[in-house]
PDB file of C-alpha atoms in Angstrom:
ATOM      1  CA  MET A   1      75.637 -25.971  -4.961  1.00 50.00           C
ATOM      2  CA  ASP A   2      71.486 -27.197  -4.923  1.00 49.00           C
ATOM      3  CA  LYS A   3      71.660 -28.189  -1.000  1.00 59.00           C
ATOM      4  CA  LEU A   4      72.396 -26.361   1.484  1.00 60.00           C
ATOM      5  CA  GLN A   5      73.815 -28.622   4.285  1.00 69.00           C
ATOM      6  CA  PRO A   6      74.244 -27.378   7.623  1.00 71.00           C
ATOM      7  CA  HIS A   7      77.892 -28.158   7.908  1.00 69.00           C
ATOM      8  CA  ILE A   8      78.821 -26.155   5.343  1.00 71.00           C
ATOM      9  CA  PHE A   9      77.658 -23.468   8.543  1.00 76.00           C
ATOM     10  CA  LEU A  10      79.993 -24.252  10.745  1.00 80.00           C
ATOM     11  CA  MET A  11      83.016 -22.030   9.620  1.00 79.00           C
ATOM     12  CA  PRO A  12      81.067 -19.232   8.922  1.00 81.00           C
ATOM     13  CA  ALA A  13      80.369 -19.696  12.597  1.00 87.00           C
ATOM     14  CA  ILE A  14      83.269 -19.915  13.950  1.00 90.00           C
ATOM     15  CA  ALA A  15      84.098 -16.753  11.831  1.00 89.00           C
ATOM     16  CA  LEU A  16      81.486 -14.894  13.407  1.00 92.00           C
ATOM     17  CA  THR A  17      82.323 -15.701  16.868  1.00 94.00           C
ATOM     18  CA  LEU A  18      85.291 -14.135  15.876  1.00 95.00           C
ATOM     19  CA  VAL A  19      84.621 -10.879  14.816  1.00 95.00           C
ATOM     20  CA  ILE A  20      82.048 -10.223  17.139  1.00 95.00           C
ATOM     21  CA  ILE A  21      85.193 -11.157  20.340  1.00 96.00           C
ATOM     22  CA  PHE A  22      87.690  -8.999  18.564  1.00 95.00           C
ATOM     23  CA  TYR A  23      84.723  -6.426  17.436  1.00 95.00           C
ATOM     24  CA  ILE A  24      84.458  -6.107  20.782  1.00 95.00           C
ATOM     25  CA  ILE A  25      87.821  -6.288  21.599  1.00 94.00           C
ATOM     26  CA  LEU A  26      88.690  -3.754  19.427  1.00 93.00           C
ATOM     27  CA  LEU A  27      85.672  -0.957  20.273  1.00 91.00           C
ATOM     28  CA  ASN A  28      86.405  -1.250  24.024  1.00 90.00           C
ATOM     29  CA  ARG A  29      90.476   0.167  22.946  1.00 87.00           C
ATOM     30  CA  LEU A  30      88.982   3.741  21.490  1.00 85.00           C
ATOM     31  CA  PRO A  31      88.212   6.580  22.621  1.00 84.00           C
ATOM     32  CA  ASN A  32      85.633   7.344  19.632  1.00 79.00           C
ATOM     33  CA  LYS A  33      83.233   3.841  19.242  1.00 86.00           C
ATOM     34  CA  THR A  34      80.969   5.535  17.091  1.00 85.00           C
ATOM     35  CA  VAL A  35      83.402   5.994  14.428  1.00 82.00           C
ATOM     36  CA  PHE A  36      84.960   3.060  14.478  1.00 87.00           C
ATOM     37  CA  GLN A  37      81.242   1.605  14.247  1.00 90.00           C
ATOM     38  CA  GLN A  38      80.491   3.872  11.226  1.00 90.00           C
ATOM     39  CA  PHE A  39      83.367   2.255   9.302  1.00 92.00           C
ATOM     40  CA  VAL A  40      82.934  -1.954  10.065  1.00 94.00           C
ATOM     41  CA  PHE A  41      79.399  -0.547   9.372  1.00 94.00           C
ATOM     42  CA  ILE A  42      80.744   0.687   5.874  1.00 95.00           C
ATOM     43  CA  THR A  43      83.018  -2.267   5.431  1.00 96.00           C
ATOM     44  CA  PHE A  44      80.550  -4.742   6.040  1.00 97.00           C
ATOM     45  CA  LEU A  45      78.247  -3.208   3.104  1.00 97.00           C
ATOM     46  CA  LEU A  46      80.608  -2.529   1.473  1.00 97.00           C
ATOM     47  CA  SER A  47      81.575  -6.281   1.971  1.00 98.00           C
ATOM     48  CA  PHE A  48      78.142  -7.998   1.024  1.00 98.00           C
ATOM     49  CA  LEU A  49      77.860  -5.996  -1.894  1.00 98.00           C
ATOM     50  CA  LEU A  50      81.108  -6.631  -4.020  1.00 98.00           C
ATOM     51  CA  ASN A  51      81.271 -10.055  -2.999  1.00 98.00           C
ATOM     52  CA  PHE A  52      77.514 -10.562  -4.075  1.00 98.00           C
ATOM     53  CA  ALA A  53      78.204  -8.857  -6.966  1.00 98.00           C
ATOM     54  CA  TRP A  54      81.341 -11.410  -7.533  1.00 98.00           C
ATOM     55  CA  GLU A  55      79.645 -14.686  -7.111  1.00 97.00           C
ATOM     56  CA  VAL A  56      77.072 -13.918  -9.246  1.00 97.00           C
ATOM     57  CA  ILE A  57      79.437 -12.573 -12.207  1.00 97.00           C
ATOM     58  CA  HIS A  58      81.118 -15.973 -11.577  1.00 96.00           C
ATOM     59  CA  GLY A  59      78.421 -18.433 -10.891  1.00 95.00           C
ATOM     60  CA  PRO A  60      78.632 -19.480 -14.014  1.00 96.00           C
ATOM     61  CA  LEU A  61      81.758 -20.795 -13.341  1.00 97.00           C
ATOM     62  CA  TYR A  62      80.020 -23.472 -10.948  1.00 96.00           C
ATOM     63  CA  THR A  63      79.161 -26.628 -12.332  1.00 95.00           C
ATOM     64  CA  GLY A  64      74.755 -26.583 -12.040  1.00 93.00           C
ATOM     65  CA  PHE A  65      74.634 -22.687 -12.085  1.00 94.00           C
ATOM     66  CA  ASN A  66      71.776 -21.156 -13.174  1.00 93.00           C
ATOM     67  CA  TYR A  67      70.558 -17.503 -12.754  1.00 94.00           C
ATOM     68  CA  ASN A  68      67.692 -18.549 -10.810  1.00 95.00           C
ATOM     69  CA  ILE A  69      66.244 -17.312  -7.380  1.00 95.00           C
ATOM     70  CA  SER A  70      68.386 -20.698  -5.508  1.00 90.00           C
ATOM     71  CA  HIS A  71      71.043 -19.838  -6.928  1.00 91.00           C
ATOM     72  CA  ILE A  72      70.769 -16.606  -6.032  1.00 95.00           C
ATOM     73  CA  THR A  73      70.329 -16.573  -2.407  1.00 93.00           C
ATOM     74  CA  PHE A  74      73.226 -18.739  -1.878  1.00 90.00           C
ATOM     75  CA  CYS A  75      74.934 -16.241  -3.490  1.00 94.00           C
ATOM     76  CA  GLY A  76      74.213 -14.033  -1.246  1.00 95.00           C
ATOM     77  CA  LEU A  77      74.274 -16.534   1.877  1.00 91.00           C
ATOM     78  CA  ALA A  78      77.949 -16.709   0.328  1.00 92.00           C
ATOM     79  CA  SER A  79      78.251 -13.012   0.097  1.00 96.00           C
ATOM     80  CA  VAL A  80      77.563 -12.955   4.720  1.00 95.00           C
ATOM     81  CA  ALA A  81      80.462 -15.507   4.771  1.00 93.00           C
ATOM     82  CA  ASP A  82      82.525 -13.641   2.135  1.00 96.00           C
ATOM     83  CA  ALA A  83      82.023 -10.139   4.476  1.00 97.00           C
ATOM     84  CA  ILE A  84      82.334 -12.287   7.156  1.00 95.00           C
ATOM     85  CA  MET A  85      85.615 -13.221   6.649  1.00 95.00           C
ATOM     86  CA  VAL A  86      86.741 -10.314   5.445  1.00 97.00           C
ATOM     87  CA  LEU A  87      86.325  -8.362   8.867  1.00 97.00           C
ATOM     88  CA  LEU A  88      87.761 -11.126  10.280  1.00 96.00           C
ATOM     89  CA  ILE A  89      90.600 -10.042   8.341  1.00 96.00           C
ATOM     90  CA  TYR A  90      90.383  -7.125   8.837  1.00 97.00           C
ATOM     91  CA  PHE A  91      90.791  -7.693  12.828  1.00 96.00           C
ATOM     92  CA  PHE A  92      93.274 -10.100  12.478  1.00 95.00           C
ATOM     93  CA  LEU A  93      95.584  -7.188  11.078  1.00 96.00           C
ATOM     94  CA  ALA A  94      93.847  -4.400  13.814  1.00 94.00           C
ATOM     95  CA  PHE A  95      95.798  -6.941  15.644  1.00 92.00           C
ATOM     96  CA  ILE A  96      98.323  -7.889  14.372  1.00 94.00           C
ATOM     97  CA  TYR A  97      99.297  -3.795  13.617  1.00 93.00           C
ATOM     98  CA  LYS A  98      98.284  -3.152  17.439  1.00 90.00           C
ATOM     99  CA  ASN A  99      96.543  -0.037  15.574  1.00 88.00           C
ATOM    100  CA  PRO A 100      92.424  -1.039  14.854  1.00 87.00           C
ATOM    101  CA  LEU A 101      92.811   0.996  11.495  1.00 84.00           C
ATOM    102  CA  TRP A 102      96.049   0.000  10.408  1.00 90.00           C
ATOM    103  CA  ILE A 103      94.285   0.238   6.542  1.00 90.00           C
ATOM    104  CA  LYS A 104      95.220   4.601   7.308  1.00 87.00           C
ATOM    105  CA  HIS A 105      99.182   3.708   7.147  1.00 90.00           C
ATOM    106  CA  ILE A 106      98.624   0.633   3.929  1.00 91.00           C
ATOM    107  CA  ASN A 107     102.479   0.650   2.691  1.00 94.00           C
ATOM    108  CA  PHE A 108     103.712  -2.393   0.262  1.00 95.00           C
ATOM    109  CA  GLN A 109     103.951  -4.417   2.890  1.00 96.00           C
ATOM    110  CA  ARG A 110     100.530  -4.128   4.137  1.00 96.00           C
ATOM    111  CA  THR A 111      99.269  -4.813   0.965  1.00 96.00           C
ATOM    112  CA  LEU A 112     101.519  -8.269   0.424  1.00 97.00           C
ATOM    113  CA  THR A 113     100.518  -9.344   3.492  1.00 97.00           C
ATOM    114  CA  LEU A 114      96.252  -8.869   2.684  1.00 97.00           C
ATOM    115  CA  VAL A 115      97.010 -10.298   0.019  1.00 97.00           C
ATOM    116  CA  LEU A 116      98.874 -12.899   0.977  1.00 97.00           C
ATOM    117  CA  ILE A 117      96.308 -13.604   3.850  1.00 97.00           C
ATOM    118  CA  GLY A 118      93.028 -13.462   1.875  1.00 97.00           C
ATOM    119  CA  ALA A 119      95.245 -15.417  -1.369  1.00 98.00           C
ATOM    120  CA  LEU A 120      95.105 -18.949   1.312  1.00 97.00           C
ATOM    121  CA  GLY A 121      92.513 -18.204   2.882  1.00 95.00           C
ATOM    122  CA  ALA A 122      90.426 -18.891  -0.367  1.00 97.00           C
ATOM    123  CA  ILE A 123      92.674 -21.424  -1.531  1.00 97.00           C
ATOM    124  CA  LEU A 124      92.076 -23.831   1.970  1.00 95.00           C
ATOM    125  CA  SER A 125      88.159 -22.418   1.718  1.00 92.00           C
ATOM    126  CA  GLU A 126      87.862 -23.872  -1.812  1.00 95.00           C
ATOM    127  CA  MET A 127      90.021 -26.942  -1.053  1.00 95.00           C
ATOM    128  CA  ARG A 128      87.663 -28.007   1.779  1.00 90.00           C
ATOM    129  CA  HIS A 129      84.705 -26.918  -0.135  1.00 89.00           C
ATOM    130  CA  LEU A 130      85.775 -28.812  -2.913  1.00 94.00           C
ATOM    131  CA  SER A 131      86.383 -31.715  -1.240  1.00 92.00           C
ATOM    132  CA  ILE A 132      82.996 -31.905   1.078  1.00 88.00           C
ATOM    133  CA  GLY A 133      81.853 -31.872  -2.292  1.00 87.00           C
ATOM    134  CA  THR A 134      79.798 -27.785  -1.735  1.00 86.00           C
ATOM    135  CA  TRP A 135      80.089 -27.241  -4.582  1.00 90.00           C
ATOM    136  CA  SER A 136      82.546 -28.351  -8.146  1.00 95.00           C
ATOM    137  CA  TYR A 137      83.647 -26.662 -10.612  1.00 97.00           C
ATOM    138  CA  THR A 138      82.690 -25.579 -14.835  1.00 97.00           C
ATOM    139  CA  SER A 139      85.356 -26.765 -17.458  1.00 97.00           C
ATOM    140  CA  SER A 140      85.527 -23.093 -17.739  1.00 97.00           C
ATOM    141  CA  MET A 141      86.999 -22.673 -14.464  1.00 98.00           C
ATOM    142  CA  PRO A 142      90.725 -21.926 -14.715  1.00 97.00           C
ATOM    143  CA  THR A 143      92.697 -23.818 -11.589  1.00 97.00           C
ATOM    144  CA  LEU A 144      95.586 -22.891  -9.864  1.00 97.00           C
ATOM    145  CA  PRO A 145      98.540 -26.215 -10.555  1.00 96.00           C
ATOM    146  CA  PHE A 146      99.222 -27.797  -7.692  1.00 96.00           C
ATOM    147  CA  VAL A 147      96.635 -26.770  -5.509  1.00 97.00           C
ATOM    148  CA  HIS A 148      93.608 -27.388  -7.912  1.00 96.00           C
ATOM    149  CA  VAL A 149      91.679 -24.865  -7.118  1.00 98.00           C
ATOM    150  CA  GLY A 150      89.630 -22.178  -9.234  1.00 98.00           C
ATOM    151  CA  VAL A 151      91.105 -19.004 -10.064  1.00 98.00           C
ATOM    152  CA  SER A 152      88.315 -16.622  -9.620  1.00 98.00           C
ATOM    153  CA  PRO A 153      87.716 -17.377  -5.694  1.00 97.00           C
ATOM    154  CA  VAL A 154      91.512 -16.916  -5.096  1.00 98.00           C
ATOM    155  CA  LEU A 155      91.134 -13.947  -6.780  1.00 98.00           C
ATOM    156  CA  GLN A 156      87.792 -12.717  -5.213  1.00 98.00           C
ATOM    157  CA  PHE A 157      90.014 -12.202  -1.705  1.00 98.00           C
ATOM    158  CA  MET A 158      93.516 -10.806  -2.955  1.00 97.00           C
ATOM    159  CA  ILE A 159      92.159  -8.759  -5.004  1.00 98.00           C
ATOM    160  CA  LEU A 160      88.256  -7.572  -2.688  1.00 98.00           C
ATOM    161  CA  PRO A 161      89.345  -7.352   0.791  1.00 98.00           C
ATOM    162  CA  GLY A 162      92.116  -4.517   0.291  1.00 96.00           C
ATOM    163  CA  PHE A 163      89.921  -3.002  -2.176  1.00 96.00           C
ATOM    164  CA  ILE A 164      86.956  -2.769   0.316  1.00 97.00           C
ATOM    165  CA  PHE A 165      88.933  -1.647   3.758  1.00 96.00           C
ATOM    166  CA  TYR A 166      90.710   1.080   1.415  1.00 92.00           C
ATOM    167  CA  LEU A 167      87.268   2.673  -0.160  1.00 94.00           C
ATOM    168  CA  SER A 168      85.326   2.169   3.362  1.00 93.00           C
ATOM    169  CA  TYR A 169      88.452   3.944   4.729  1.00 90.00           C
ATOM    170  CA  LEU A 170      87.741   6.721   1.831  1.00 89.00           C
ATOM    171  CA  LEU A 171      84.121   6.747   2.645  1.00 88.00           C
ATOM    172  CA  SER A 172      85.143   7.127   6.718  1.00 82.00           C
ATOM    173  CA  LYS A 173      87.605   9.329   5.823  1.00 73.00           C
ATOM    174  CA  ASN A 174      86.345  12.505   7.364  1.00 65.00           C
ATOM    175  CA  LYS A 175      85.023  11.336  10.719  1.00 63.00           C
ATOM    176  CA  LEU A 176      88.309   8.849  11.609  1.00 54.00           C
ATOM    177  CA  LYS A 177      90.743  12.305  12.381  1.00 52.00           C
ATOM    178  CA  PRO A 178      89.611  11.978  15.102  1.00 44.00           C
ATOM    179  CA  ILE A 179      90.322   8.335  16.424  1.00 42.00           C
ATOM    180  CA  VAL A 180      94.387   7.819  16.770  1.00 40.00           C
TER     181      VAL A 180
END
């Protein structure tokens, strides 16, 4: 966690490229582009802030973490990557549900799908980062059996995306009515 290596930026760069492509496609399908742009901005901002808080709070579960500028900066970079991944999840589900504002019609099935996608994405990401040595856990980090990844990062992506999407919807609710 002390050294930034170029290979850790590969997946976020791919995700960012996909987010930009999906954003442009979805934006072009909407009559009221400004409302969608505002919703996406609120979602990105909330995602960064909430993921940053989570990253800083669970930082001590990672080997060598200290509350210093280097590790806080790393948490900030991780939070940007997390925010990009949250948008990727949102846009992916927008294509699946054929509705850029699918969050307006959230139900149990969609919530379960969102939680499962978040869990799977976090598990795969953690497995990759652990295998290439980007970070490691302290003995305080509870891990999931079989996959041996931390519970905290998996919960992060099971809980935060849905909360972020719903909160973004609530903050944008009056503006979103004309879109669909």
